Short mmCIF file of C-alpha atoms in Angstrom, two decimals:
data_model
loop_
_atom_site.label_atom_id
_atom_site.label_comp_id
_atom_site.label_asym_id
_atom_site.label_seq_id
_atom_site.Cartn_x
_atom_site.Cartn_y
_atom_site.Cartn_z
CA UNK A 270 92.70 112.32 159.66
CA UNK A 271 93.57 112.93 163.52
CA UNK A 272 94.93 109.85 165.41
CA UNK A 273 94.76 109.73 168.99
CA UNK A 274 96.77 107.13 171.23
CA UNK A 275 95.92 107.93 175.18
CA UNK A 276 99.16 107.46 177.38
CA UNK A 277 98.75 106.51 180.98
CA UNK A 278 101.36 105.50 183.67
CA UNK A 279 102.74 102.48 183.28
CA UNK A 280 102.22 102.20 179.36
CA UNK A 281 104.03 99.28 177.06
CA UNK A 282 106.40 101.97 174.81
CA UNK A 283 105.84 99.42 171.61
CA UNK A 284 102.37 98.75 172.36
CA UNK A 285 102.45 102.24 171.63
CA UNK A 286 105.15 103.26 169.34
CA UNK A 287 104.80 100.66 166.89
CA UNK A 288 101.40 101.44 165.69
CA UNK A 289 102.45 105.14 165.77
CA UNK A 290 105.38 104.32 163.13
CA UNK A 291 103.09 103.20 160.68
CA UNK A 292 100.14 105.31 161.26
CA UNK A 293 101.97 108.70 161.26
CA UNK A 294 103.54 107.65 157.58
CA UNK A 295 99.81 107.79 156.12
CA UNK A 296 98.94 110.64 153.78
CA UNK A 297 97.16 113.40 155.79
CA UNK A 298 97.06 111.94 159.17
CA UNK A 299 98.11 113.36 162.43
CA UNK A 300 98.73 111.02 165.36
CA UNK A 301 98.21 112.82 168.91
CA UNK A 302 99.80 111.48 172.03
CA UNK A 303 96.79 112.46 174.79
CA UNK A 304 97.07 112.06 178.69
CA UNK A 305 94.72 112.95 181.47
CA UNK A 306 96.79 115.71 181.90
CA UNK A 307 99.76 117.21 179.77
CA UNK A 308 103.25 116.10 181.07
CA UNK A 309 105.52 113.36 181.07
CA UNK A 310 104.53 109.85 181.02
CA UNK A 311 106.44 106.76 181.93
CA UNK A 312 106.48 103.33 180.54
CA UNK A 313 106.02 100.26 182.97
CA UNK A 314 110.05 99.41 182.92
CA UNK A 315 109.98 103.31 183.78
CA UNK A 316 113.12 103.66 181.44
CA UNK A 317 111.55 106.15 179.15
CA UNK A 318 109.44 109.19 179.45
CA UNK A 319 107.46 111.19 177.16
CA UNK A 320 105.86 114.74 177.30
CA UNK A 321 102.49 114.98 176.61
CA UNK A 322 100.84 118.42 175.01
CA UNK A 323 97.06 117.68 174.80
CA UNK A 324 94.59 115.98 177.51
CA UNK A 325 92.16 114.42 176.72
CA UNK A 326 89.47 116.78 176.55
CA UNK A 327 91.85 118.05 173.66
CA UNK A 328 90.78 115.86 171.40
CA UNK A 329 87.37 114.48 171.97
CA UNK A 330 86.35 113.09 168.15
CA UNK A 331 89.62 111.90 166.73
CA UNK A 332 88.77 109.76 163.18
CA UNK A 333 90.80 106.78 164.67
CA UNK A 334 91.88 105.69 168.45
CA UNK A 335 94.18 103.42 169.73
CA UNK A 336 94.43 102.36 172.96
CA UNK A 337 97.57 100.93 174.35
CA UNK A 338 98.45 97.83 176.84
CA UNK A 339 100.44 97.65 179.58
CA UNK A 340 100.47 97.42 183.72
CA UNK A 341 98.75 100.67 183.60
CA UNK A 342 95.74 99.39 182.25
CA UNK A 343 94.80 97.54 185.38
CA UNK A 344 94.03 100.95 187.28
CA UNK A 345 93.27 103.23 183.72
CA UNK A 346 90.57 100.13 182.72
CA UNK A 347 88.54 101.45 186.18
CA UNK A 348 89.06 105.17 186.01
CA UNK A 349 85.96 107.01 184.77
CA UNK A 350 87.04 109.88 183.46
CA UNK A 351 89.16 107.70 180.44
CA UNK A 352 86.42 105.31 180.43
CA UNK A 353 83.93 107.88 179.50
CA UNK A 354 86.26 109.53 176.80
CA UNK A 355 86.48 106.16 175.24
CA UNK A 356 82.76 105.79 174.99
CA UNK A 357 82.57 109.27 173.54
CA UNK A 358 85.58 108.85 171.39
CA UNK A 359 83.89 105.93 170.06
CA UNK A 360 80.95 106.76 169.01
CA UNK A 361 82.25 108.80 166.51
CA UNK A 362 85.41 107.44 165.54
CA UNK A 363 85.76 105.88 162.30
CA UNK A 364 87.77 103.19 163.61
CA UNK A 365 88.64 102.20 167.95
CA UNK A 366 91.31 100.04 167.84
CA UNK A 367 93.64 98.40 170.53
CA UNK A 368 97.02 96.48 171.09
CA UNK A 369 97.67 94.13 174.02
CA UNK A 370 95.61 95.05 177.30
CA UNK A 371 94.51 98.44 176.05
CA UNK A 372 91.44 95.47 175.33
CA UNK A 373 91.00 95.54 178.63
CA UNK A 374 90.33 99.22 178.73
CA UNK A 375 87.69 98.93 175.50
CA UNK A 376 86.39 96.17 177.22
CA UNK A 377 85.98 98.06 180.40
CA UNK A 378 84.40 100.87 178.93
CA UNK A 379 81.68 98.54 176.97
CA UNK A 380 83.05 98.88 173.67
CA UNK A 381 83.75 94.89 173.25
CA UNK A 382 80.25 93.74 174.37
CA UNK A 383 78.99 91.22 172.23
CA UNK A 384 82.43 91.05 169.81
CA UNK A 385 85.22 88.82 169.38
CA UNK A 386 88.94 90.35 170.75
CA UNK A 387 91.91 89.58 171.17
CA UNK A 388 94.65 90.78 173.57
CA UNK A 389 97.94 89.14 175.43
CA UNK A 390 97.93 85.75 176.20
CA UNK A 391 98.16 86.46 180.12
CA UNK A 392 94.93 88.48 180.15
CA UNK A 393 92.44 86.45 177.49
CA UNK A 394 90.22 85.91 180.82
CA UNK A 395 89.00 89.31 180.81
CA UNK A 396 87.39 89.08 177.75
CA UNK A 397 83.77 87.88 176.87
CA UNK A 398 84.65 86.62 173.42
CA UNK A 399 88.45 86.03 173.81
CA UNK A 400 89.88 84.67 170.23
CA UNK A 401 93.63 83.51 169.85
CA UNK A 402 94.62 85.37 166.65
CA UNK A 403 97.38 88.51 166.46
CA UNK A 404 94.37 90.68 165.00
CA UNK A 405 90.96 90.31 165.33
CA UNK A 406 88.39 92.67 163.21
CA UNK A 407 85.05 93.32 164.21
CA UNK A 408 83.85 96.16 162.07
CA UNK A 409 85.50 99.35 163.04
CA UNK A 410 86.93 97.31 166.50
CA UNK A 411 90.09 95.95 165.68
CA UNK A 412 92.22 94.48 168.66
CA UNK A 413 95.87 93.30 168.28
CA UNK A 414 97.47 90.68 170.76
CA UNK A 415 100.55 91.36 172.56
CA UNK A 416 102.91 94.41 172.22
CA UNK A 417 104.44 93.46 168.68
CA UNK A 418 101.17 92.97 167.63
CA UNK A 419 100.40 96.32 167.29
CA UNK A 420 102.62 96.91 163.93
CA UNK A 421 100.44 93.86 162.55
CA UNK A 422 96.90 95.46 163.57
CA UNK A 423 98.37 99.05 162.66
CA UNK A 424 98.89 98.02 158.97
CA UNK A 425 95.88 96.29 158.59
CA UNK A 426 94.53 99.45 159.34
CA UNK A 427 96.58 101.58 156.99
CA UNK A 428 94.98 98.78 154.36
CA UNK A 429 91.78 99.65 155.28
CA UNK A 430 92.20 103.56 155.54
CA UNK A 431 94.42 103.60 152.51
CA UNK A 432 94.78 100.60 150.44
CA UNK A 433 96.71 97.62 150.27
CA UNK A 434 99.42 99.45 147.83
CA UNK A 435 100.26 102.22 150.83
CA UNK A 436 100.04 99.85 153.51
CA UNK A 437 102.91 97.54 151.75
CA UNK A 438 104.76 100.92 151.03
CA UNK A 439 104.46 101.60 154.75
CA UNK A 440 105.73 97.84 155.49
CA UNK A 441 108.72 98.23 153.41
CA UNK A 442 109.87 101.82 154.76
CA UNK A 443 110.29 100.84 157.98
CA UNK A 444 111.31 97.49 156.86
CA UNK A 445 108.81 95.24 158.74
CA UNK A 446 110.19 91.98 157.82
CA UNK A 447 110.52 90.06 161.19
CA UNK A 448 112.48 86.78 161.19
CA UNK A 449 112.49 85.66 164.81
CA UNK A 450 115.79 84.00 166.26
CA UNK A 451 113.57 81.96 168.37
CA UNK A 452 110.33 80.51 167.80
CA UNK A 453 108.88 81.28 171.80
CA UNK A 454 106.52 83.77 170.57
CA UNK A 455 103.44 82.37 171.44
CA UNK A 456 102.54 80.77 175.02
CA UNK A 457 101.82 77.76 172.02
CA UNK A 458 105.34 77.14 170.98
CA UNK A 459 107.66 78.37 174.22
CA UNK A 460 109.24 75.88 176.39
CA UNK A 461 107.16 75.67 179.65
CA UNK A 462 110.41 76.92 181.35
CA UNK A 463 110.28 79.93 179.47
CA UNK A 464 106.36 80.30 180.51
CA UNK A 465 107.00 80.18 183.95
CA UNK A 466 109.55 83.28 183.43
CA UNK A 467 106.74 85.07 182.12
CA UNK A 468 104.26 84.37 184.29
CA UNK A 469 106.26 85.29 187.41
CA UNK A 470 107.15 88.24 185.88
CA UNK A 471 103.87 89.76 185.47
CA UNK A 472 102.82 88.31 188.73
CA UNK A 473 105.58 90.12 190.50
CA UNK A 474 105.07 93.11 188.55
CA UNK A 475 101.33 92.88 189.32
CA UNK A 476 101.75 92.25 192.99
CA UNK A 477 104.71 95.32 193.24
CA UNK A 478 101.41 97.49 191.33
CA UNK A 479 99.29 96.79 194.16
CA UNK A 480 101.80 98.09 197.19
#
């Protein structure tokens, strides 16, 4: 089973990462990292790099994709030529999956008309059927929420691909077992304070995007 997560500038490392920890532990797959172009990547803090071998013309019928989030998405989510390998991608894959704003990118490429998604709390507005849950199925569309979210959709999917029993083994090697020393996780439960932080984060890092 070939996996193939598309990396763009400006990509969210654990939007990323996390679903490739669990997917690359099941039996017989192979997770790809694909660009437009091979070469090195960065993430939005642009701490961390990573070389990519394959474009995406490498790998045009991978069984599963997922698509990452991150500030990145607001140019990738109106650049043809990934828009058109996600339609293509698709419409053969067994399952198109996506974590935080990668939505935005499914979305953008038509994959999310008519269905219920999910995707970070800052960015529900861009979808048609926004719904506030980590993981939202719809058939072989799955969409996680924000960045963590990703491990959560990522073993649902190992469930689905491989069964309950190797999705829990998977969950217990890399010891997913989050207990939270705050409970700000959700734009539901954090102080407004802490909100506002958020907010003008993005906002600046949106506005510092467009110079």
């Amino acid at each position: 089973m070939q996996i193939a997560i598309p990396l763009f500038d400006r990509f969210t490392a654990l939007d990323a990462i996390g679903p490739y920890e669990v997917l690359s532990r099941l039996p017989g797959a192979r997770v790809d990292f694909v660009a437009f172009e091979p070469g090195v990547v960065r993430t939005d803090t642009r701490m961390l790099a990573i070389d990519i071998e394959m474009s995406l013309g490498d790998v045009p019928r991978p069984d599963v994709l997922v698509v990452p989030g991150g500030h990145g998405t607001r140019t990738v989510m109106h650049d043809e030529r990934m828009l058109d390998w996600v339609r293509g991608v698709h419409e053969h894959s067994r399952y198109t999956t996506s974590v935080c704003t990668g939505a935005l990118v499914l979305h953008a490429a038509g994959v999310l008309d008519g269905l219920e998604a999910t995707t970070h709390w800052l960015y529900t507005d861009y979808l048609d059927k926004p719904v506030g849950r980590r993981v939202v199925e719809q058939g072989k569309v799955i969409t996680a929420a924000g960045v963590s979210a990703g491990i959560d959709m990522a073993l649902r999917l190992a469930e689905r691909i491989a069964g309950a029993e190797v999705a829990q083994a998977i969950q217990l090697a890399i010891e997913y077992d989050p207990e939270p020393p705050f409970d700000s996780g959700s734009p539901r439960k954090a102080p407004e304070r802490v909100l506002d932080i958020v907010r003008g984060a993005d906002a600046a890092e949106n506005a510092q995007a467009r110079t």
